[in-house]
């Protein structure tokens, strides 16, 4: 499947519109402090069980990004705070697919379509 430049431009526009509608700025994350903040957000939302074993670690997310995969964060436009994050990894080259693995939004930001903005990004 070949993706055209027009399709990429339309997807980018939809992503920007969704982020604006949700009142967030979505950007890819690659640096360890940003990835650690995303992991802390996931832990806050999913609350690791007894023993406090986190579901994801910053070092794993960093390895994923170094291998060309995807981690992003949604930052509230009003406060600048990280309020959502998303991770994904690519499938086999022949499939040209991105598996969206996790997406999470803090409870206080629910019903704003932040998750939708993250997914479109």
Coordinates of C-alpha atoms in Angstrom, one line a residue:
X1 CA 0.0 0.0 0.0
X2 CA 1.5 3.3 -1.0
X3 CA 0.5 6.4 0.9
X4 CA 0.4 9.6 -1.1
X5 CA 1.6 13.0 0.0
X6 CA -2.0 14.3 0.0
X7 CA -3.0 11.5 2.4
X8 CA -0.1 12.4 4.7
X9 CA -1.1 16.1 4.6
X10 CA -4.8 15.2 5.4
X11 CA -3.7 13.0 8.3
X12 CA -1.5 15.8 9.7
X13 CA -4.3 18.3 9.4
X14 CA -6.7 15.9 11.2
X15 CA -4.2 15.4 13.9
X16 CA -3.6 19.2 14.4
X17 CA -7.4 19.8 14.4
X18 CA -8.0 17.1 17.0
X19 CA -5.2 18.4 19.3
X20 CA -6.5 22.0 19.0
X21 CA -10.0 20.8 19.8
X22 CA -8.7 18.9 22.9
X23 CA -6.7 21.9 24.0
X24 CA -3.4 20.0 23.9
X25 CA -0.1 20.0 22.1
X26 CA 0.9 16.4 21.0
X27 CA 4.6 15.7 20.3
X28 CA 6.8 12.6 20.0
X29 CA 8.9 11.8 23.0
X30 CA 12.4 10.5 22.8
X31 CA 14.5 11.9 25.6
X32 CA 14.7 9.9 28.9
X33 CA 13.2 12.6 31.1
X34 CA 10.1 12.8 28.8
X35 CA 9.9 9.1 28.6
X36 CA 10.1 8.8 32.4
X37 CA 7.3 11.3 32.7
X38 CA 5.2 9.2 30.4
X39 CA 5.9 6.1 32.5
X40 CA 5.0 8.0 35.6
X41 CA 1.7 9.0 34.0
X42 CA 1.0 5.4 33.0
X43 CA 1.7 4.3 36.6
X44 CA -0.6 7.0 38.0
X45 CA -3.4 5.9 35.7
X46 CA -2.9 2.1 35.9
X47 CA -1.6 1.9 39.4
X48 CA 0.8 -1.0 39.6
X49 CA -0.3 -3.7 41.9
X50 CA 1.5 -5.1 45.0
X51 CA 5.2 -4.7 44.7
X52 CA 4.8 -1.7 42.5
X53 CA 6.0 -3.3 39.2
X54 CA 5.5 -0.7 36.5
X55 CA 4.0 -1.8 33.2
X56 CA 6.5 0.2 31.2
X57 CA 10.0 1.6 31.9
X58 CA 11.7 4.7 30.4
X59 CA 14.6 2.5 29.2
X60 CA 12.3 0.2 27.3
X61 CA 10.5 3.2 25.7
X62 CA 13.8 4.7 24.8
X63 CA 14.9 1.5 23.1
X64 CA 11.6 1.4 21.2
X65 CA 12.1 5.0 20.0
X66 CA 15.7 4.3 19.0
X67 CA 14.4 1.4 16.9
X68 CA 12.0 3.8 15.0
X69 CA 8.9 3.2 17.0
X70 CA 6.5 5.7 18.5
X71 CA 5.9 7.3 21.9
X72 CA 4.1 10.6 22.2
X73 CA 2.8 12.9 24.9
X74 CA -0.2 15.3 25.1
X75 CA 0.5 18.5 26.9
X76 CA -2.3 20.7 28.2
X77 CA -2.1 24.0 26.3
X78 CA -3.2 26.0 29.4
X79 CA -0.8 24.5 32.0
X80 CA 1.9 22.8 29.9
X81 CA 1.4 19.6 32.0
X82 CA 1.7 16.1 30.5
X83 CA -1.9 14.8 30.6
X84 CA -1.7 11.8 28.2
X85 CA 0.7 9.5 26.5
X86 CA 0.7 6.9 23.8
X87 CA 3.0 4.1 22.6
X88 CA 3.1 2.1 19.5
X89 CA 5.4 -0.1 17.5
X90 CA 5.6 -1.1 13.9
X91 CA 4.6 -4.5 12.5
X92 CA 6.4 -6.3 9.7
X93 CA 7.5 -4.1 6.8
X94 CA 5.2 -5.9 4.4
X95 CA 2.2 -5.0 6.5
X96 CA 3.1 -1.3 6.8
X97 CA 1.2 -1.1 10.1
X98 CA 1.6 0.6 13.5
X99 CA 0.3 -1.3 16.5
X100 CA -1.0 1.1 19.0
X101 CA 0.0 -0.5 22.3
X102 CA -1.0 1.9 25.0
X103 CA -2.8 5.2 25.3
X104 CA -3.7 6.8 28.6
X105 CA -5.2 10.1 29.7
X106 CA -5.3 11.5 33.3
X107 CA -8.8 11.4 34.8
X108 CA -9.0 15.1 35.1
X109 CA -8.6 15.4 31.3
X110 CA -11.2 12.8 30.3
X111 CA -14.0 13.7 27.9
X112 CA -11.8 16.3 26.1
X113 CA -10.8 13.9 23.2
X114 CA -7.2 13.9 24.3
X115 CA -6.9 10.2 23.6
X116 CA -8.4 10.7 20.1
X117 CA -5.8 13.5 19.5
X118 CA -3.0 11.1 20.6
X119 CA -4.2 8.3 18.4
X120 CA -4.5 10.6 15.3
X121 CA -1.0 12.0 15.9

